[in-house]
CSV table of C-alpha atoms and ligand atoms in Angstrom, one decimal:
chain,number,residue,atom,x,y,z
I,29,UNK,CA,55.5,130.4,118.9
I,30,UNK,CA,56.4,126.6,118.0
I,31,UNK,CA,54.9,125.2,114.8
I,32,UNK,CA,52.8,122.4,117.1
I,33,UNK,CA,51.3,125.0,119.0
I,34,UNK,CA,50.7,127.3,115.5
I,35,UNK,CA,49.2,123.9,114.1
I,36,UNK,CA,46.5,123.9,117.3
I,37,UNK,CA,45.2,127.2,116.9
I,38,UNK,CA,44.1,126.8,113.1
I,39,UNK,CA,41.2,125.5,112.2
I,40,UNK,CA,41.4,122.1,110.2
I,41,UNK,CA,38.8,122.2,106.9
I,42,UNK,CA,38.5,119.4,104.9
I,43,UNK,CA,36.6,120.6,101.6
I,44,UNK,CA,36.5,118.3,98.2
I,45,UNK,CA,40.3,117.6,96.0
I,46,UNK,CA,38.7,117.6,93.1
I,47,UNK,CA,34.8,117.3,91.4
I,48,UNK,CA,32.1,119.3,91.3
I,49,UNK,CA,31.9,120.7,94.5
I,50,UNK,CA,36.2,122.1,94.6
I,51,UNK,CA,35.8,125.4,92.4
I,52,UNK,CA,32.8,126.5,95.0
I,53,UNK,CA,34.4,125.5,98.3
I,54,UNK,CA,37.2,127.5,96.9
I,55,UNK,CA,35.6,129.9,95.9
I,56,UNK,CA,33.5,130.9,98.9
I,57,UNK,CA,36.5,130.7,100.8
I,58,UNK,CA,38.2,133.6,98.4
I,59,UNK,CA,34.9,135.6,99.0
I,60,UNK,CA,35.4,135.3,102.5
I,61,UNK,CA,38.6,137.2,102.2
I,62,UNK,CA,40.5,133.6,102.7
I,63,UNK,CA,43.1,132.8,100.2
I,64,UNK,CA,44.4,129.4,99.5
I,65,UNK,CA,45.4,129.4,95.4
I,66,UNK,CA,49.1,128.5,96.3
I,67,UNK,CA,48.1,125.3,97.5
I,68,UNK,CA,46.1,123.6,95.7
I,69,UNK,CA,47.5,120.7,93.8
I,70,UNK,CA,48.9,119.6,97.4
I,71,UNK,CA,47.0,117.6,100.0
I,72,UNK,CA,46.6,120.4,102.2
I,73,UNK,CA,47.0,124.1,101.8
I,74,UNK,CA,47.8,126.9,104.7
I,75,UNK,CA,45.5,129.9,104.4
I,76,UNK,CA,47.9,133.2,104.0
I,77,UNK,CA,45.9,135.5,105.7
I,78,UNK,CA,43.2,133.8,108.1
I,79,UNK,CA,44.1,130.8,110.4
I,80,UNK,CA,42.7,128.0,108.6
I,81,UNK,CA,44.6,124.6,106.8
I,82,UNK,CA,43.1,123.1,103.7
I,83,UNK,CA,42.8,119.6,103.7
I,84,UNK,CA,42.1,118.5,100.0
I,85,UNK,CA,39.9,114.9,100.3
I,86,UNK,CA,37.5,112.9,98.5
I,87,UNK,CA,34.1,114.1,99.3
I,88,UNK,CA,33.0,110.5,100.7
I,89,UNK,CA,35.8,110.5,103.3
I,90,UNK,CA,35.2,113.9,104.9
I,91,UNK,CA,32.5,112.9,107.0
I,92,UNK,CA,34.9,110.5,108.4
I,93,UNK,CA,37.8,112.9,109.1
I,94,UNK,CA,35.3,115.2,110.5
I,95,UNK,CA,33.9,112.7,113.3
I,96,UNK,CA,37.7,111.6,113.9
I,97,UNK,CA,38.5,115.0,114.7
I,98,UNK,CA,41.5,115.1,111.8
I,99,UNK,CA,39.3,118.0,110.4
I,100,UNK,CA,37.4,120.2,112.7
I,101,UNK,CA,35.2,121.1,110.1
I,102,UNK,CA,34.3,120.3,106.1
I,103,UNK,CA,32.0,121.3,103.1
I,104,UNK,CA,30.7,118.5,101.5
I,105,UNK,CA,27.1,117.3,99.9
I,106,UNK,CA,24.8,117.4,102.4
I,107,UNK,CA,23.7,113.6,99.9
I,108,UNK,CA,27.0,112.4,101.8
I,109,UNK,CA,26.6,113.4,105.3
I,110,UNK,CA,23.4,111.4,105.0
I,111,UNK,CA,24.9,108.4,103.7
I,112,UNK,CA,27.7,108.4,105.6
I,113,UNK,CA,25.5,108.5,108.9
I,114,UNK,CA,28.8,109.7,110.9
I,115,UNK,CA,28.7,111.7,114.2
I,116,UNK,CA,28.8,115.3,112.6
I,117,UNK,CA,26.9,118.8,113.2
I,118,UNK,CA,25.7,120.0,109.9
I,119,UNK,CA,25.8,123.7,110.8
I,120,UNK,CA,25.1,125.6,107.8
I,121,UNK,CA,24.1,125.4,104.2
I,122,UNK,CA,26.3,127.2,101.9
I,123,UNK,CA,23.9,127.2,98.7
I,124,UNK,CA,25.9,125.6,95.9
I,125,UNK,CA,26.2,121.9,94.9
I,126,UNK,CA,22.5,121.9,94.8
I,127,UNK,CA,20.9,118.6,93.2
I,128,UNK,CA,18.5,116.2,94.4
I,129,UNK,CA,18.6,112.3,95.1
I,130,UNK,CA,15.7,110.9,92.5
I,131,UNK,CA,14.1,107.6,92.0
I,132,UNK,CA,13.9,107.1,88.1
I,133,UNK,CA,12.8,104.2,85.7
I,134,UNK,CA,12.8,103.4,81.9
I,135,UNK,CA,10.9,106.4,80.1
I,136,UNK,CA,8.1,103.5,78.8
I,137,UNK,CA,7.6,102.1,82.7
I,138,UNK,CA,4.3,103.1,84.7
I,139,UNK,CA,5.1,104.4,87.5
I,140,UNK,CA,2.6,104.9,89.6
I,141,UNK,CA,4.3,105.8,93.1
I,142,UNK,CA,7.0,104.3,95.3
I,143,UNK,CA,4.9,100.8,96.0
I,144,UNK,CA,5.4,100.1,91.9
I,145,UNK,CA,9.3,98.7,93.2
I,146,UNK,CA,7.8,96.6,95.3
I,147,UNK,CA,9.9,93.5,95.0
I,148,UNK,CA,12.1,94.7,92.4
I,149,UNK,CA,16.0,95.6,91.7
I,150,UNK,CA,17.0,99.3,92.5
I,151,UNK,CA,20.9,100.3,91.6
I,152,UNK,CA,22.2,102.7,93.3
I,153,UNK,CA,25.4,104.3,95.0
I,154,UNK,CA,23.2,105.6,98.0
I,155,UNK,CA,22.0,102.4,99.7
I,156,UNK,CA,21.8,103.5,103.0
I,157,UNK,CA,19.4,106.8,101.9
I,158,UNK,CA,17.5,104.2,99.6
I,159,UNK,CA,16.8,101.5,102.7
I,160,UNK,CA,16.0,104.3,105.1
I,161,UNK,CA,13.5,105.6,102.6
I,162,UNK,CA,12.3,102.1,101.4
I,163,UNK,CA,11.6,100.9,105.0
I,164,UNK,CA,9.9,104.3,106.0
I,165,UNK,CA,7.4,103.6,103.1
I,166,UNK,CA,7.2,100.0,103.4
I,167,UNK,CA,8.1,98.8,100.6
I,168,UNK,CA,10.4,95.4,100.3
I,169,UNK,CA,12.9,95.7,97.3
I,170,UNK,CA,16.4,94.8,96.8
I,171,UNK,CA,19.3,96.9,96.8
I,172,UNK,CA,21.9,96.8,94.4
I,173,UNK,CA,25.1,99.3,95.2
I,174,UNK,CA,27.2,100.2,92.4
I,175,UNK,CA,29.6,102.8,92.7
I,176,UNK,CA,29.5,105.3,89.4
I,177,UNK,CA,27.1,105.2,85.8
I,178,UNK,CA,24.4,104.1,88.0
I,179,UNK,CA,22.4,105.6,85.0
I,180,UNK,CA,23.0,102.7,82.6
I,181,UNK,CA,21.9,99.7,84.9
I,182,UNK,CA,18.1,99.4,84.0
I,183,UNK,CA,19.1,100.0,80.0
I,184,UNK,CA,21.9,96.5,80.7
I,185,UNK,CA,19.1,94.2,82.7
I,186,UNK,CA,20.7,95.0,85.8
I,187,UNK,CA,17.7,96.9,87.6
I,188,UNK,CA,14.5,98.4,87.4
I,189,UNK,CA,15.1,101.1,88.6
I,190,UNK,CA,17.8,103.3,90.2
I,191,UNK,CA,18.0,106.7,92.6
I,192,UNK,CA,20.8,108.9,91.9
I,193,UNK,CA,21.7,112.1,92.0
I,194,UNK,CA,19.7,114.4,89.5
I,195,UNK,CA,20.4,118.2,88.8
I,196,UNK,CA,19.4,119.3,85.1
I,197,UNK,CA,18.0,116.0,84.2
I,198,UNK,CA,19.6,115.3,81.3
I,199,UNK,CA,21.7,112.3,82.2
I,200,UNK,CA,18.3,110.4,83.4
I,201,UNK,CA,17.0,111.7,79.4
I,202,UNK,CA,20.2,110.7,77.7
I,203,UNK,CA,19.3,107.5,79.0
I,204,UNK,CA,16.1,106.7,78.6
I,205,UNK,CA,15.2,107.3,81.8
I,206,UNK,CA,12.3,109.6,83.6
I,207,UNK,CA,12.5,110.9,87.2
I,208,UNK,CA,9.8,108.9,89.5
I,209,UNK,CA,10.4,110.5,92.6
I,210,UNK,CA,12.5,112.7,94.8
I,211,UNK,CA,13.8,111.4,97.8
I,212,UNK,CA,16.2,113.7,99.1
I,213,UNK,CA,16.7,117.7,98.5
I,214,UNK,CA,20.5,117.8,98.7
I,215,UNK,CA,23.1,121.0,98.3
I,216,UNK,CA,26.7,121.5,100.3
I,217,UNK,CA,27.2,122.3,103.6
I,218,UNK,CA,29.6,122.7,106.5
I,219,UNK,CA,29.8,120.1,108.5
I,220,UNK,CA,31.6,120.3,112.4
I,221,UNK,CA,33.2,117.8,114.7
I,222,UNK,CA,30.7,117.1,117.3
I,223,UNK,CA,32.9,119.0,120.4
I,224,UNK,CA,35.5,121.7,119.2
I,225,UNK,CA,37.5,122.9,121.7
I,226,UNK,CA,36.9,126.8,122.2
I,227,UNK,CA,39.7,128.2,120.4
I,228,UNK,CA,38.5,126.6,117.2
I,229,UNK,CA,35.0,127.4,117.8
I,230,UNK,CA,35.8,130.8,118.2
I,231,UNK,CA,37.7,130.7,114.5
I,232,UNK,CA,34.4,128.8,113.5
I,233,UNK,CA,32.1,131.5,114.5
I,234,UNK,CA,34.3,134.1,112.6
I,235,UNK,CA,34.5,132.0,109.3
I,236,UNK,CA,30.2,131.6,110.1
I,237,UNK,CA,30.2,135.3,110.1
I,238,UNK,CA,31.9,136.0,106.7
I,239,UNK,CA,29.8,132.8,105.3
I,240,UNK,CA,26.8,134.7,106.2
I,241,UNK,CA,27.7,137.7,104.9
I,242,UNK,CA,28.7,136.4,101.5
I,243,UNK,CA,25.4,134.3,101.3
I,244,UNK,CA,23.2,137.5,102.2
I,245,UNK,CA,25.0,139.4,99.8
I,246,UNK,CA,24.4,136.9,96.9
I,247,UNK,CA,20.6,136.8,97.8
I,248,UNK,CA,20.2,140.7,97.3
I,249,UNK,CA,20.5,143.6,95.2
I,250,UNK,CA,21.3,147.3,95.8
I,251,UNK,CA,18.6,149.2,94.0
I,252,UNK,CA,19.4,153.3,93.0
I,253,UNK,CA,16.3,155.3,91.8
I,254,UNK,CA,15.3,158.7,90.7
I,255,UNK,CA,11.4,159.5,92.1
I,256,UNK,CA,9.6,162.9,92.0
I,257,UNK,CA,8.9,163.8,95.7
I,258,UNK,CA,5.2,163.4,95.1
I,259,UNK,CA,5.9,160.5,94.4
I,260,UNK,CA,8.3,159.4,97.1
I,261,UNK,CA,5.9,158.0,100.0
I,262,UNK,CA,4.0,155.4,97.6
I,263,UNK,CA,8.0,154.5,96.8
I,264,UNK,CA,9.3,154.1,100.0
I,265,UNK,CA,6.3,152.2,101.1
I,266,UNK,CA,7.7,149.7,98.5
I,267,UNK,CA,11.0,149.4,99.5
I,268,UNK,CA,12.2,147.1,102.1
I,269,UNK,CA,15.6,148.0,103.1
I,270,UNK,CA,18.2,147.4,105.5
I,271,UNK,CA,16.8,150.0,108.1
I,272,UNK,CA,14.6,152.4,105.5
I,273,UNK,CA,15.9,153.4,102.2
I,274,UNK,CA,18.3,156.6,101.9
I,275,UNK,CA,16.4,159.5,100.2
I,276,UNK,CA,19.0,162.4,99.0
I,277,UNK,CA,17.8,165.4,97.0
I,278,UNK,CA,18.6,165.6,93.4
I,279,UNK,CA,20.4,168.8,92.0
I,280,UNK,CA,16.7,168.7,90.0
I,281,UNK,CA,13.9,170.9,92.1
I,282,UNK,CA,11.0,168.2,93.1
I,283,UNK,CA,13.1,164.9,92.6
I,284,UNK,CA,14.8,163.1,95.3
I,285,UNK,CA,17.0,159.7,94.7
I,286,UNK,CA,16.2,156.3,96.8
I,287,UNK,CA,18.9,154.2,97.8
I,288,UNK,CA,17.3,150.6,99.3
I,289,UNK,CA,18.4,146.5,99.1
I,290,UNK,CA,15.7,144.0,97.5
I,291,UNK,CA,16.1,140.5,98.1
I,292,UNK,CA,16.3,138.4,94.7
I,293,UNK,CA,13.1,136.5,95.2
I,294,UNK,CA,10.6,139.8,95.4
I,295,UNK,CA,12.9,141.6,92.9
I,296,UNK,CA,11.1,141.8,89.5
I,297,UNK,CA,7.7,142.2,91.6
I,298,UNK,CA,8.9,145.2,93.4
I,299,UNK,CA,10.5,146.9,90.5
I,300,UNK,CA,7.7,146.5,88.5
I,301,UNK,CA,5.4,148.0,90.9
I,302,UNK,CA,8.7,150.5,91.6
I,303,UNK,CA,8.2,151.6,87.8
I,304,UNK,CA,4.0,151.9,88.0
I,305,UNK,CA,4.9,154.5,91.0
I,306,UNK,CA,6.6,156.6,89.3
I,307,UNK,CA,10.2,156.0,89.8
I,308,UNK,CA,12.9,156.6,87.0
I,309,UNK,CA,16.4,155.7,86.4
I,310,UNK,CA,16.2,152.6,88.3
I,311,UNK,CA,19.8,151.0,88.8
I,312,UNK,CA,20.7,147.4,90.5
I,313,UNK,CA,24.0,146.5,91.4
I,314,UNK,CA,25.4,143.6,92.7
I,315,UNK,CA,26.3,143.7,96.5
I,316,UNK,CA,30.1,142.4,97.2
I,317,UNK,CA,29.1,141.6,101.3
I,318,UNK,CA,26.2,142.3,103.9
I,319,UNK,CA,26.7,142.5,107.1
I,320,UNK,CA,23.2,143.2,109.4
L,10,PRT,O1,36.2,112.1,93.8
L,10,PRT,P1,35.1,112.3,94.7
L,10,PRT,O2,34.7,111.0,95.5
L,10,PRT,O3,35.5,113.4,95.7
L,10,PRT,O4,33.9,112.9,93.9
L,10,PRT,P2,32.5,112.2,93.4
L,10,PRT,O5,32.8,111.7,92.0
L,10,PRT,O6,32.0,111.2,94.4
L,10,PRT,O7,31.5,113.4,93.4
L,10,PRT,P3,31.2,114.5,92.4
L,10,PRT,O8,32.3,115.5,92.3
L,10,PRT,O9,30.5,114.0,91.2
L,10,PRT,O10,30.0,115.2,93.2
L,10,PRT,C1,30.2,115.8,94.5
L,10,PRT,C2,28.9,116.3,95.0
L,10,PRT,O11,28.3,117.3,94.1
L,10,PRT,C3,27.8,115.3,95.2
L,10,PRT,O12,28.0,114.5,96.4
L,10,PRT,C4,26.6,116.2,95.3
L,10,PRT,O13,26.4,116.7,96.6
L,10,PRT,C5,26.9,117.4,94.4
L,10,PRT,N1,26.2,117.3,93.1
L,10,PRT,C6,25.4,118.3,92.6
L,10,PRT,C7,26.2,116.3,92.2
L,10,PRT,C8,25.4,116.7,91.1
L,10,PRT,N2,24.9,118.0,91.4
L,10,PRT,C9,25.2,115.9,90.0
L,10,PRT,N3,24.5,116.2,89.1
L,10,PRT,N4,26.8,115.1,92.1
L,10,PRT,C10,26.7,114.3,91.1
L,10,PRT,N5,25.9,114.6,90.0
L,10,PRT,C11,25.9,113.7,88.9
L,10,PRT,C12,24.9,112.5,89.1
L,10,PRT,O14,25.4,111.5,89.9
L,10,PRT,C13,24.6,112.1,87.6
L,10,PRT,O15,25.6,111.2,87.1
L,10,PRT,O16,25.6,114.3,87.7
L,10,PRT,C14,24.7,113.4,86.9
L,10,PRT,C15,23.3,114.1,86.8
L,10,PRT,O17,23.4,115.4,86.4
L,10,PRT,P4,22.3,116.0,85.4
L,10,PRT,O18,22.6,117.5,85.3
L,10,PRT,O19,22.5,115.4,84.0
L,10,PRT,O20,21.0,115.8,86.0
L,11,ZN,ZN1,32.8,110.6,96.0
C-alpha cells in the first residue's frame, strides 16, 4: 500500500497540544485501547494500533481545521465550538473539561439580573457568546475582548463586569468577584467535519463505539452481594441490571450471591435500601468497559 493511500484511510483528530483539556483527550483515547504516548511532544502522532493521526493544536484553532477538512474530527470545549460558530457536527459529549461560562461582578455590586449591565463595560474573551446572549435578552452593553486574566479587569477600571469561564470558583473569589449568572453549560466534545467520506465515517463509528463504552463504564458500578434466599426477591426487585442480576448459590445452605451493575447517580440510594433488605457482604468494583 503507498503511504498517500495509508494517509486516506486514517482518520485525522485534532485534540488540544497542551492545557487543560490534553491529559483527558489522551487519556480517553488510551481507554479506548488507542495508543499515542510516542508522539506527543510532536505536531502530530500516528496511532500504533488503530488507524487514527493525532494532530496536536491549540484548542481555538480546531474548529477551524475541522470545517477545512485538515481534521476529520476533534475534541475540544464545546465553549469554543460556540464561539467559533464554524460549520462543524458536534457529535458527542465526552464528559470532562466540564465548566461553565459565567457573568460575574465585584463581590460589593447588586446584581439584580442580566438588565443591571445595561449600558455598561463587560470584558471578556467570549464576545461572540456574550452578544448572542446580550441581544437575546435585550440588553445594550458594550463589549470589551481581551484575550487571557479576564478576571482582573473590573478590579483595574476596565469593566463592570466580565463572563468567563468558571469551574471551582475560586479565581472569580480570589478576585473579588461573585458569579451573577450562567450563560453557557460547557464540557468537551467531539466535533466532525460536516461530510466525511464513508471510509472515515466507518472509523468514526468504531471510535463512537469504544467512546461509549468507556463513558458507560465510568457512569456505573459492578455491585457483588451475599443475601439469604428469603430474602432474595425483595433484592432483586432492587437491582437494575444489565438484563437481571446473576444469582449463584453460596457453598452456605439458604444464601445465594447477586451479581448486578448500578449506575452512579442511584448508587448510595440503592445500597442503602440493598442493606435494609437484608443483603451482606456488599462489594463495588469499578467497571474497565460496557458494552450493551
Ligand atoms: O493554548 P490553548 O489556546 O490551546 O489553551 P487555552 O489557554 O485557550 O485553554 P485552556 O487549556 O485554559 O482551556 C481549554 C478548555 O478547558 C476550555 O476551552 C474549556 O472548555 C475547558 N475548561 C474547563 C476551562 C476551565 N474548566 C477553566 N476553569 N478553561 C479555562 N478555565 C479557566 C478560566 O478561564 C479561569 O481563568 O480557569 C479559571 C477559573 O477556574 P476556577 O476553578 O478558579 O473557577
Ligand atoms: Zn485557547
Amino acid at each position: 500500500m503507498s503511504n498517500q493511500v495509508n494517509n486516506k484511510s486514517k482518520l485525522k483528530l485534532a485534540i488540544q497540544k497542551s492545557g487543560r483539556l490534553h491529559d483527558d483527550s489522551v487519556r480517553l483515547l488510551k481507554e479506548c485501547g488507542i495508543d499515542i504516548s510516542n508522539g506527543i511532544n510532536k505536531l502530530k502522532a500516528d496511532a500504533t494500533n488503530f488507524p487514527i493521526e493525532v494532530f496536536f493544536l491549540r484548542d481555538d484553532d480546531i474548529p477551524q481545521y475541522v470545517e477545512d477538512g485538515v481534521a476529520d474530527i476533534g475534541f475540544v470545549g464545546e465553549n469554543v465550538v460556540f464561539e467559533k460558530k464554524k460549520k462543524v457536527v458536534i457529535t458527542d459529549k465526552l464528559g470532562f473539561g466540564k465548566c461553565r461560562l459565567s457573568m460575574a461582578v465585584q463581590r460589593n455590586e447588586q446584581y439584580t439580573g442580566i438588565q443591571s449591565l445595561q449600558g455598561r463595560k463587560i470584558a471578556t474573551s467570549y464576545p461572540v457568546i456574550v452578544a448572542d446572549y446580550l441581544k437575546e435578552k435585550g440588553v445594550d452593553a458594550e463589549i470589551h475582548e481581551i484575550s487571557g486574566s479576564v478576571e482582573i479587569a473590573p478590579g483595574i477600571g476596565l469593566a463592570d463586569a466580565i463572563c468567563d469561564l468558571v469551574s471551582s470558583g475560586s479565581t472569580l473569589f480570589m478576585n473579588g468577584l461573585k458569579e451573577a449568572e450562567v450563560i453557557l453549560q460547557s464540557q468537551a466534545v467531539l466535533i466532525r467535519n460536516e461530510s466525511l467520506e464513508p471510509a472515515k465515517q466507518q472509523l468514526l463509528d468504531r471510535l463512537l463505539f469504544r467512546i461509549q463504552a468507556v463513558k458507560k463504564a465510568k457512569n456505573n458500578k459492578y455491585i457483588l452481594l451475599n443475601a439469604p434466599n428469603n430474602k432474595l426477591k425483595e433484592i432483586i426487585a432492587l437491582l437494575p441490571g444489565m438484563k437481571s442480576p446473576t444469582v449463584l448459590p453460596l457453598a452456605e445452605e439458604g444464601w445465594s450471591s447477586v451479581h448486578s451493575v448500578l449506575n452512579e447517580n442511584e448508587f448510595w440510594d440503592i445500597i442503602e435500601q440493598l442493606k435494609a433488605a437484608g443483603a451482606q457482604g456488599i462489594l463495588v468494583v469499578p467497571i474497565e468497559k460496557m458494552i450493551v
